[in-house]
Amino acid sequence: SGHRYRLGCNWEIKKSRTLTMSFSNYQLTEVISNEMIVGVGYRFKDVSFKVNIGGKKTPLKSDLNLKADVSIRTNKTTLRKLLENVEVPSVGQRVLSINLSADYQISDKFTIRLFFDNIRNRPFVSNQFYNATTNAGISMRFTLAQ
């Protein structure tokens, strides 16, 4: 018999650096971004249970997909005034993102998804503020195409 579950993992590293030179004020702007993403997915094959629809118990059988992604991203912009030999960090933050989800296909056209997303921004400069955002809920997708 086939496997009743499947585990998947991913790991990504993204780096970028952009330098922009302004000859009008002899200023060099450097933007550096680093991101690391770790993800885990787990699929339970043929999860079945019965639901009560209109007084009648209806069996459901489909795969249950669980996903978790954690991302840490650092963005930093530094202004370098070449004539004054001054280096000033102007914008920057560390962003931590946690994304969790579970989806179950009820029929070939209807999928239900539970999700939780949390994003935290911690700035590097004093004129910006720490903030956090959380989204959670249930999403239902109905597909009309065949």
PDB file of C-alpha atoms in Angstrom:
ATOM      1  CA  SER A   1       0.000   0.000   0.000  1.00  0.00           C
ATOM      2  CA  GLY A   2       1.109   3.636  -0.588  1.00  0.00           C
ATOM      3  CA  HIS A   3       2.349   6.101   1.981  1.00  0.00           C
ATOM      4  CA  ARG A   4      -0.319   7.769   4.120  1.00  0.00           C
ATOM      5  CA  TYR A   5       1.751  10.909   4.703  1.00  0.00           C
ATOM      6  CA  ARG A   6       4.399  13.028   3.016  1.00  0.00           C
ATOM      7  CA  LEU A   7       6.892  15.394   4.608  1.00  0.00           C
ATOM      8  CA  GLY A   8       8.402  18.267   2.637  1.00  0.00           C
ATOM      9  CA  CYS A   9      11.025  20.827   3.680  1.00  0.00           C
ATOM     10  CA  ASN A  10      12.540  23.866   2.024  1.00  0.00           C
ATOM     11  CA  TRP A  11      15.262  26.336   2.896  1.00  0.00           C
ATOM     12  CA  GLU A  12      16.101  29.537   1.023  1.00  0.00           C
ATOM     13  CA  ILE A  13      18.655  32.295   1.390  1.00  0.00           C
ATOM     14  CA  LYS A  14      18.202  35.522  -0.564  1.00  0.00           C
ATOM     15  CA  LYS A  15      20.742  38.337  -0.658  1.00  0.00           C
ATOM     16  CA  SER A  16      20.781  41.606  -2.551  1.00  0.00           C
ATOM     17  CA  ARG A  17      22.861  44.775  -2.571  1.00  0.00           C
ATOM     18  CA  THR A  18      22.174  47.925  -4.564  1.00  0.00           C
ATOM     19  CA  LEU A  19      24.463  50.946  -4.802  1.00  0.00           C
ATOM     20  CA  THR A  20      23.248  54.260  -6.239  1.00  0.00           C
ATOM     21  CA  MET A  21      25.567  57.207  -6.789  1.00  0.00           C
ATOM     22  CA  SER A  22      24.244  60.768  -6.940  1.00  0.00           C
ATOM     23  CA  PHE A  23      26.716  63.161  -8.549  1.00  0.00           C
ATOM     24  CA  SER A  24      24.647  66.252  -7.683  1.00  0.00           C
ATOM     25  CA  ASN A  25      25.367  65.928  -3.946  1.00  0.00           C
ATOM     26  CA  TYR A  26      28.128  63.264  -4.006  1.00  0.00           C
ATOM     27  CA  GLN A  27      26.053  60.799  -2.024  1.00  0.00           C
ATOM     28  CA  LEU A  28      26.234  57.018  -2.274  1.00  0.00           C
ATOM     29  CA  THR A  29      23.098  55.113  -1.235  1.00  0.00           C
ATOM     30  CA  GLU A  30      23.512  51.450  -0.323  1.00  0.00           C
ATOM     31  CA  VAL A  31      20.534  49.118   0.120  1.00  0.00           C
ATOM     32  CA  ILE A  32      21.282  45.673   1.557  1.00  0.00           C
ATOM     33  CA  SER A  33      18.681  42.938   1.989  1.00  0.00           C
ATOM     34  CA  ASN A  34      19.202  39.464   3.476  1.00  0.00           C
ATOM     35  CA  GLU A  35      16.453  36.889   3.917  1.00  0.00           C
ATOM     36  CA  MET A  36      16.350  33.334   5.208  1.00  0.00           C
ATOM     37  CA  ILE A  37      13.216  31.203   4.815  1.00  0.00           C
ATOM     38  CA  VAL A  38      12.622  27.797   6.384  1.00  0.00           C
ATOM     39  CA  GLY A  39       9.496  25.875   5.471  1.00  0.00           C
ATOM     40  CA  VAL A  40       7.967  22.561   6.439  1.00  0.00           C
ATOM     41  CA  GLY A  41       4.965  20.870   4.890  1.00  0.00           C
ATOM     42  CA  TYR A  42       3.194  17.715   5.899  1.00  0.00           C
ATOM     43  CA  ARG A  43       0.472  15.907   3.943  1.00  0.00           C
ATOM     44  CA  PHE A  44      -1.843  13.341   5.501  1.00  0.00           C
ATOM     45  CA  LYS A  45      -3.320  11.204   2.708  1.00  0.00           C
ATOM     46  CA  ASP A  46      -6.994  10.221   2.658  1.00  0.00           C
ATOM     47  CA  VAL A  47      -8.150  11.829   5.902  1.00  0.00           C
ATOM     48  CA  SER A  48     -11.818  10.944   6.300  1.00  0.00           C
ATOM     49  CA  PHE A  49     -14.616  12.011   8.599  1.00  0.00           C
ATOM     50  CA  LYS A  50     -18.387  12.458   8.461  1.00  0.00           C
ATOM     51  CA  VAL A  51     -20.259  15.757   8.505  1.00  0.00           C
ATOM     52  CA  ASN A  52     -23.924  16.386   9.140  1.00  0.00           C
ATOM     53  CA  ILE A  53     -25.472  18.076   6.082  1.00  0.00           C
ATOM     54  CA  GLY A  54     -29.244  18.551   6.204  1.00  0.00           C
ATOM     55  CA  GLY A  55     -29.707  15.837   8.811  1.00  0.00           C
ATOM     56  CA  LYS A  56     -27.761  13.308   6.746  1.00  0.00           C
ATOM     57  CA  LYS A  57     -24.229  12.172   7.623  1.00  0.00           C
ATOM     58  CA  THR A  58     -21.998  12.600   4.597  1.00  0.00           C
ATOM     59  CA  PRO A  59     -18.528  11.019   4.480  1.00  0.00           C
ATOM     60  CA  LEU A  60     -15.595  13.158   3.317  1.00  0.00           C
ATOM     61  CA  LYS A  61     -12.207  11.809   2.282  1.00  0.00           C
ATOM     62  CA  SER A  62      -9.302  13.964   1.082  1.00  0.00           C
ATOM     63  CA  ASP A  63      -5.712  14.949   1.832  1.00  0.00           C
ATOM     64  CA  LEU A  64      -4.992  17.298   4.741  1.00  0.00           C
ATOM     65  CA  ASN A  65      -2.067  19.631   3.933  1.00  0.00           C
ATOM     66  CA  LEU A  66      -0.233  21.421   6.741  1.00  0.00           C
ATOM     67  CA  LYS A  67       2.393  24.131   6.049  1.00  0.00           C
ATOM     68  CA  ALA A  68       4.626  26.260   8.245  1.00  0.00           C
ATOM     69  CA  ASP A  69       7.030  28.934   6.965  1.00  0.00           C
ATOM     70  CA  VAL A  70       9.348  31.131   9.038  1.00  0.00           C
ATOM     71  CA  SER A  71      11.176  34.021   7.396  1.00  0.00           C
ATOM     72  CA  ILE A  72      13.746  36.444   8.804  1.00  0.00           C
ATOM     73  CA  ARG A  73      14.519  39.393   6.542  1.00  0.00           C
ATOM     74  CA  THR A  74      16.891  42.285   7.170  1.00  0.00           C
ATOM     75  CA  ASN A  75      16.673  45.480   5.095  1.00  0.00           C
ATOM     76  CA  LYS A  76      19.127  48.304   5.646  1.00  0.00           C
ATOM     77  CA  THR A  77      19.652  51.546   3.722  1.00  0.00           C
ATOM     78  CA  THR A  78      22.795  53.569   4.410  1.00  0.00           C
ATOM     79  CA  LEU A  79      23.566  57.035   3.037  1.00  0.00           C
ATOM     80  CA  ARG A  80      27.230  57.848   2.551  1.00  0.00           C
ATOM     81  CA  LYS A  81      28.074  61.511   2.054  1.00  0.00           C
ATOM     82  CA  LEU A  82      31.420  61.263   0.308  1.00  0.00           C
ATOM     83  CA  LEU A  83      32.556  64.902   0.707  1.00  0.00           C
ATOM     84  CA  GLU A  84      31.881  64.972   4.449  1.00  0.00           C
ATOM     85  CA  ASN A  85      33.006  61.340   4.946  1.00  0.00           C
ATOM     86  CA  VAL A  86      29.767  60.655   6.869  1.00  0.00           C
ATOM     87  CA  GLU A  87      27.830  57.383   6.956  1.00  0.00           C
ATOM     88  CA  VAL A  88      24.184  57.552   8.131  1.00  0.00           C
ATOM     89  CA  PRO A  89      21.731  54.652   8.376  1.00  0.00           C
ATOM     90  CA  SER A  90      18.455  56.079   7.043  1.00  0.00           C
ATOM     91  CA  VAL A  91      15.995  53.194   6.911  1.00  0.00           C
ATOM     92  CA  GLY A  92      16.156  49.602   8.053  1.00  0.00           C
ATOM     93  CA  GLN A  93      14.364  46.863   9.863  1.00  0.00           C
ATOM     94  CA  ARG A  94      14.382  43.211  10.763  1.00  0.00           C
ATOM     95  CA  VAL A  95      11.174  41.454   9.745  1.00  0.00           C
ATOM     96  CA  LEU A  96      10.125  38.124  11.271  1.00  0.00           C
ATOM     97  CA  SER A  97       7.245  36.345   9.508  1.00  0.00           C
ATOM     98  CA  ILE A  98       5.489  33.202  10.701  1.00  0.00           C
ATOM     99  CA  ASN A  99       2.912  31.646   8.373  1.00  0.00           C
ATOM    100  CA  LEU A 100       0.899  28.557   9.290  1.00  0.00           C
ATOM    101  CA  SER A 101      -1.867  26.978   7.210  1.00  0.00           C
ATOM    102  CA  ALA A 102      -3.959  23.841   6.859  1.00  0.00           C
ATOM    103  CA  ASP A 103      -6.123  23.054   3.848  1.00  0.00           C
ATOM    104  CA  TYR A 104      -8.619  20.311   3.097  1.00  0.00           C
ATOM    105  CA  GLN A 105     -10.360  19.722  -0.225  1.00  0.00           C
ATOM    106  CA  ILE A 106     -13.990  18.954   0.554  1.00  0.00           C
ATOM    107  CA  SER A 107     -14.871  18.282  -3.097  1.00  0.00           C
ATOM    108  CA  ASP A 108     -13.208  18.751  -6.481  1.00  0.00           C
ATOM    109  CA  LYS A 109     -14.501  22.367  -6.522  1.00  0.00           C
ATOM    110  CA  PHE A 110     -14.508  23.355  -2.840  1.00  0.00           C
ATOM    111  CA  THR A 111     -11.464  23.784  -0.559  1.00  0.00           C
ATOM    112  CA  ILE A 112     -11.370  25.063   3.013  1.00  0.00           C
ATOM    113  CA  ARG A 113      -8.225  26.592   4.527  1.00  0.00           C
ATOM    114  CA  LEU A 114      -7.299  27.677   8.056  1.00  0.00           C
ATOM    115  CA  PHE A 115      -4.422  30.148   8.346  1.00  0.00           C
ATOM    116  CA  PHE A 116      -2.365  32.168  10.831  1.00  0.00           C
ATOM    117  CA  ASP A 117       0.116  34.847   9.741  1.00  0.00           C
ATOM    118  CA  ASN A 118       2.256  36.922  12.107  1.00  0.00           C
ATOM    119  CA  ILE A 119       4.656  39.651  10.938  1.00  0.00           C
ATOM    120  CA  ARG A 120       6.920  41.614  13.298  1.00  0.00           C
ATOM    121  CA  ASN A 121       8.959  44.653  12.194  1.00  0.00           C
ATOM    122  CA  ARG A 122      11.837  45.786  14.406  1.00  0.00           C
ATOM    123  CA  PRO A 123      13.417  48.993  13.040  1.00  0.00           C
ATOM    124  CA  PHE A 124      17.131  49.797  13.174  1.00  0.00           C
ATOM    125  CA  VAL A 125      16.667  53.585  13.264  1.00  0.00           C
ATOM    126  CA  SER A 126      15.054  55.630  16.035  1.00  0.00           C
ATOM    127  CA  ASN A 127      12.531  57.512  13.872  1.00  0.00           C
ATOM    128  CA  GLN A 128      10.601  54.284  13.135  1.00  0.00           C
ATOM    129  CA  PHE A 129       8.537  52.164  15.513  1.00  0.00           C
ATOM    130  CA  TYR A 130       8.228  48.463  16.254  1.00  0.00           C
ATOM    131  CA  ASN A 131       4.994  46.979  14.954  1.00  0.00           C
ATOM    132  CA  ALA A 132       3.399  43.585  14.629  1.00  0.00           C
ATOM    133  CA  THR A 133       0.513  42.347  12.503  1.00  0.00           C
ATOM    134  CA  THR A 134      -1.457  39.145  12.927  1.00  0.00           C
ATOM    135  CA  ASN A 135      -3.987  37.699  10.491  1.00  0.00           C
ATOM    136  CA  ALA A 136      -5.894  34.509  11.174  1.00  0.00           C
ATOM    137  CA  GLY A 137      -9.024  32.964   9.829  1.00  0.00           C
ATOM    138  CA  ILE A 138     -10.803  30.543   7.577  1.00  0.00           C
ATOM    139  CA  SER A 139     -10.728  30.807   3.814  1.00  0.00           C
ATOM    140  CA  MET A 140     -13.129  28.948   1.526  1.00  0.00           C
ATOM    141  CA  ARG A 141     -12.417  28.619  -2.188  1.00  0.00           C
ATOM    142  CA  PHE A 142     -15.034  27.553  -4.711  1.00  0.00           C
ATOM    143  CA  THR A 143     -13.762  26.882  -8.241  1.00  0.00           C
ATOM    144  CA  LEU A 144     -16.143  27.309 -11.174  1.00  0.00           C
ATOM    145  CA  ALA A 145     -13.740  26.128 -13.909  1.00  0.00           C
ATOM    146  CA  GLN A 146     -13.559  22.471 -14.847  1.00  0.00           C
TER     147      GLN A 146
END
